[in-house]
Amino acid sequence: MNTTFQQAFTLHQQGEVEQAKLLYEDILQNDPNHFDALHKLGVAVTDEDPSRAVQCTWATCAN
């Protein structure tokens, strides 16, 4: 697991969702098919942007 993802995941677990989302998005800029970042970003945006959450989920299914 790469360092940036681990940092994002830790922040997410600690309730720092906004900071975690920024790191997940940064990972996806470099690797649009990063399964774990797609999945966790989908989880992070579920309440605020359900359609984006679905897009992230579908992207993980395509991988």
N, CA, C and O atoms as a DFTB+ gen file, in Angstrom:
252 C
 N C O
     1  1       0.850      -1.172       0.000
     2  2       0.000       0.000       0.000
     3  2       0.897       1.237       0.000
     4  3       1.820       1.340       0.808
     5  1       0.623       2.168      -0.905
     6  2       1.516       3.310      -0.970
     7  2       1.277       4.281       0.182
     8  3       0.224       4.269       0.821
     9  1       2.271       5.113       0.428
    10  2       2.262       6.013       1.574
    11  2       1.109       7.014       1.514
    12  3       0.463       7.269       2.530
    13  1       0.845       7.578       0.346
    14  2      -0.226       8.563       0.225
    15  2      -1.579       7.933       0.516
    16  3      -2.410       8.523       1.207
    17  1      -1.800       6.734      -0.012
    18  2      -3.071       6.069       0.265
    19  2      -3.191       5.749       1.748
    20  3      -4.254       5.940       2.338
    21  1      -2.131       5.273       2.345
    22  2      -2.175       4.950       3.769
    23  2      -2.490       6.193       4.594
    24  3      -3.259       6.124       5.552
    25  1      -1.901       7.326       4.229
    26  2      -2.176       8.573       4.928
    27  2      -3.647       8.971       4.758
    28  3      -4.303       9.364       5.722
    29  1      -4.159       8.867       3.529
    30  2      -5.556       9.201       3.264
    31  2      -6.488       8.288       4.056
    32  3      -7.460       8.751       4.654
    33  1      -6.191       7.012       4.057
    34  2      -7.024       6.044       4.762
    35  2      -7.034       6.326       6.262
    36  3      -8.081       6.245       6.904
    37  1      -5.882       6.654       6.813
    38  2      -5.784       6.974       8.237
    39  2      -6.600       8.222       8.565
    40  3      -7.340       8.245       9.548
    41  1      -6.463       9.260       7.740
    42  2      -7.253      10.471       7.935
    43  2      -8.744      10.169       7.869
    44  3      -9.524      10.675       8.676
    45  1      -9.135       9.341       6.903
    46  2     -10.536       8.956       6.733
    47  2     -11.049       8.278       7.997
    48  3     -12.137       8.595       8.477
    49  1     -10.278       7.359       8.526
    50  2     -10.675       6.640       9.740
    51  2     -10.788       7.573      10.941
    52  3     -11.588       7.338      11.846
    53  1      -9.980       8.636      10.944
    54  2      -9.982       9.586      12.050
    55  2     -11.069      10.651      11.900
    56  3     -11.188      11.548      12.735
    57  1     -11.857      10.547      10.835
    58  2     -12.933      11.497      10.628
    59  2     -12.535      12.746       9.858
    60  3     -13.340      13.665       9.710
    61  1     -11.315      12.788       9.371
    62  2     -10.824      13.919       8.578
    63  2     -11.132      13.645       7.105
    64  3     -10.227      13.520       6.280
    65  1     -12.412      13.556       6.797
    66  2     -12.862      13.104       5.483
    67  2     -12.465      14.069       4.366
    68  3     -12.067      13.630       3.287
    69  1     -12.569      15.365       4.609
    70  2     -12.225      16.331       3.557
    71  2     -10.757      16.212       3.150
    72  3     -10.439      16.245       1.961
    73  1      -9.863      16.073       4.130
    74  2      -8.447      15.918       3.813
    75  2      -8.183      14.585       3.126
    76  3      -7.357      14.500       2.218
    77  1      -8.879      13.560       3.558
    78  2      -8.722      12.247       2.939
    79  2      -9.162      12.293       1.480
    80  3      -8.496      11.734       0.608
    81  1     -10.293      12.965       1.212
    82  2     -10.782      13.066      -0.168
    83  2      -9.754      13.747      -1.066
    84  3      -9.545      13.326      -2.203
    85  1      -9.119      14.788      -0.561
    86  2      -8.095      15.470      -1.366
    87  2      -6.953      14.520      -1.730
    88  3      -6.456      14.538      -2.856
    89  1      -6.549      13.705      -0.782
    90  2      -5.470      12.750      -1.059
    91  2      -5.934      11.644      -2.002
    92  3      -5.180      11.237      -2.886
    93  1      -7.153      11.152      -1.833
    94  2      -7.672      10.145      -2.767
    95  2      -7.703      10.717      -4.185
    96  3      -7.325      10.047      -5.146
    97  1      -8.158      11.965      -4.297
    98  2      -8.214      12.603      -5.616
    99  2      -6.823      12.800      -6.211
   100  3      -6.635      12.658      -7.419
   101  1      -5.855      13.125      -5.367
   102  2      -4.473      13.271      -5.828
   103  2      -3.951      11.936      -6.367
   104  3      -3.302      11.897      -7.412
   105  1      -4.229      10.872      -5.669
   106  2      -3.822       9.535      -6.116
   107  2      -4.442       9.241      -7.477
   108  3      -3.775       8.734      -8.378
   109  1      -5.732       9.566      -7.615
   110  2      -6.446       9.261      -8.858
   111  2      -5.995      10.133     -10.024
   112  3      -6.164       9.742     -11.179
   113  1      -5.429      11.297      -9.751
   114  2      -4.846      12.112     -10.819
   115  2      -3.677      11.374     -11.465
   116  3      -3.479      11.446     -12.678
   117  1      -2.913      10.672     -10.651
   118  2      -1.740       9.941     -11.133
   119  2      -2.065       8.527     -11.589
   120  3      -1.393       7.978     -12.462
   121  1      -3.094       7.945     -10.996
   122  2      -3.472       6.567     -11.322
   123  2      -4.999       6.460     -11.282
   124  3      -5.568       6.068     -10.262
   125  1      -5.665       6.807     -12.393
   126  2      -7.134       6.835     -12.418
   127  2      -7.808       5.500     -12.107
   128  3      -9.007       5.464     -11.830
   129  1      -7.062       4.424     -12.150
   130  2      -7.630       3.097     -11.886
   131  2      -7.230       2.534     -10.528
   132  3      -7.366       1.332     -10.297
   133  1      -6.741       3.377      -9.633
   134  2      -6.327       2.920      -8.301
   135  2      -7.578       2.446      -7.553
   136  3      -8.372       3.253      -7.069
   137  1      -7.732       1.150      -7.472
   138  2      -8.948       0.533      -6.936
   139  2      -9.302       1.052      -5.550
   140  3     -10.430       1.485      -5.315
   141  1      -8.342       1.007      -4.632
   142  2      -8.637       1.394      -3.252
   143  2      -9.001       2.871      -3.133
   144  3      -9.906       3.223      -2.377
   145  1      -8.308       3.738      -3.868
   146  2      -8.624       5.168      -3.821
   147  2     -10.016       5.426      -4.404
   148  3     -10.772       6.233      -3.862
   149  1     -10.357       4.754      -5.493
   150  2     -11.695       4.891      -6.066
   151  2     -12.763       4.465      -5.063
   152  3     -13.758       5.157      -4.850
   153  1     -12.528       3.322      -4.465
   154  2     -13.496       2.791      -3.510
   155  2     -13.676       3.722      -2.316
   156  3     -14.803       4.054      -1.951
   157  1     -12.584       4.138      -1.714
   158  2     -12.669       4.976      -0.523
   159  2     -13.198       6.368      -0.843
   160  3     -13.904       6.959      -0.026
   161  1     -12.870       6.902      -2.012
   162  2     -13.438       8.187      -2.404
   163  2     -14.946       8.043      -2.566
   164  3     -15.701       8.925      -2.156
   165  1     -15.388       6.946      -3.156
   166  2     -16.815       6.690      -3.282
   167  2     -17.505       6.653      -1.936
   168  3     -18.597       7.201      -1.778
   169  1     -16.884       6.019      -0.975
   170  2     -17.435       5.958       0.384
   171  2     -17.465       7.372       0.984
   172  3     -18.441       7.764       1.623
   173  1     -16.391       8.119       0.770
   174  2     -16.274       9.453       1.372
   175  2     -17.301      10.437       0.839
   176  3     -17.723      11.336       1.566
   177  1     -17.709      10.288      -0.404
   178  2     -18.641      11.258      -0.996
   179  2     -20.088      10.766      -1.026
   180  3     -20.954      11.451      -1.569
   181  1     -20.360       9.623      -0.468
   182  2     -21.694       9.027      -0.541
   183  2     -22.791       9.971      -0.068
   184  3     -23.812      10.109      -0.741
   185  1     -22.606      10.613       1.059
   186  2     -23.663      11.473       1.607
   187  2     -23.814      12.783       0.845
   188  3     -24.930      13.264       0.652
   189  1     -22.705      13.362       0.414
   190  2     -22.781      14.683      -0.213
   191  2     -22.999      14.645      -1.724
   192  3     -23.547      15.588      -2.295
   193  1     -22.576      13.568      -2.368
   194  2     -22.675      13.504      -3.827
   195  2     -22.904      12.057      -4.266
   196  3     -21.988      11.400      -4.760
   197  1     -24.137      11.566      -4.083
   198  2     -24.422      10.162      -4.386
   199  2     -24.087       9.754      -5.820
   200  3     -23.648       8.626      -6.045
   201  1     -24.282      10.643      -6.789
   202  2     -23.981      10.255      -8.174
   203  2     -22.484      10.051      -8.367
   204  3     -22.073       9.163      -9.114
   205  1     -21.670      10.856      -7.707
   206  2     -20.215      10.658      -7.795
   207  2     -19.820       9.362      -7.106
   208  3     -18.930       8.650      -7.572
   209  1     -20.478       9.059      -6.002
   210  2     -20.194       7.806      -5.301
   211  2     -20.476       6.613      -6.209
   212  3     -19.707       5.652      -6.237
   213  1     -21.571       6.677      -6.943
   214  2     -21.915       5.601      -7.875
   215  2     -20.865       5.508      -8.980
   216  3     -20.468       4.407      -9.360
   217  1     -20.416       6.641      -9.494
   218  2     -19.378       6.628     -10.531
   219  2     -18.107       5.957     -10.029
   220  3     -17.500       5.160     -10.745
   221  1     -17.703       6.274      -8.803
   222  2     -16.507       5.647      -8.232
   223  2     -16.709       4.147      -8.075
   224  3     -15.813       3.356      -8.370
   225  1     -17.884       3.767      -7.612
   226  2     -18.170       2.341      -7.427
   227  2     -18.145       1.595      -8.758
   228  3     -17.563       0.515      -8.858
   229  1     -18.780       2.174      -9.786
   230  2     -18.762       1.545     -11.100
   231  2     -17.335       1.441     -11.642
   232  3     -16.990       0.458     -12.297
   233  1     -16.524       2.432     -11.374
   234  2     -15.141       2.390     -11.849
   235  2     -14.375       1.250     -11.197
   236  3     -13.523       0.637     -11.840
   237  1     -14.662       0.948      -9.916
   238  2     -13.982      -0.168      -9.284
   239  2     -14.428      -1.489      -9.880
   240  3     -13.639      -2.431      -9.953
   241  1     -15.684      -1.573     -10.309
   242  2     -16.187      -2.798     -10.931
   243  2     -15.545      -3.035     -12.309
   244  3     -15.391      -4.172     -12.755
   245  1     -15.181      -1.940     -12.956
   246  2     -14.574      -2.070     -14.291
   247  2     -13.130      -2.543     -14.216
   248  3     -12.576      -3.014     -15.210
   249  1     -12.521      -2.420     -13.047
   250  2     -11.105      -2.819     -12.909
   251  2     -10.949      -4.288     -12.641
   252  3      -9.827      -4.774     -12.501
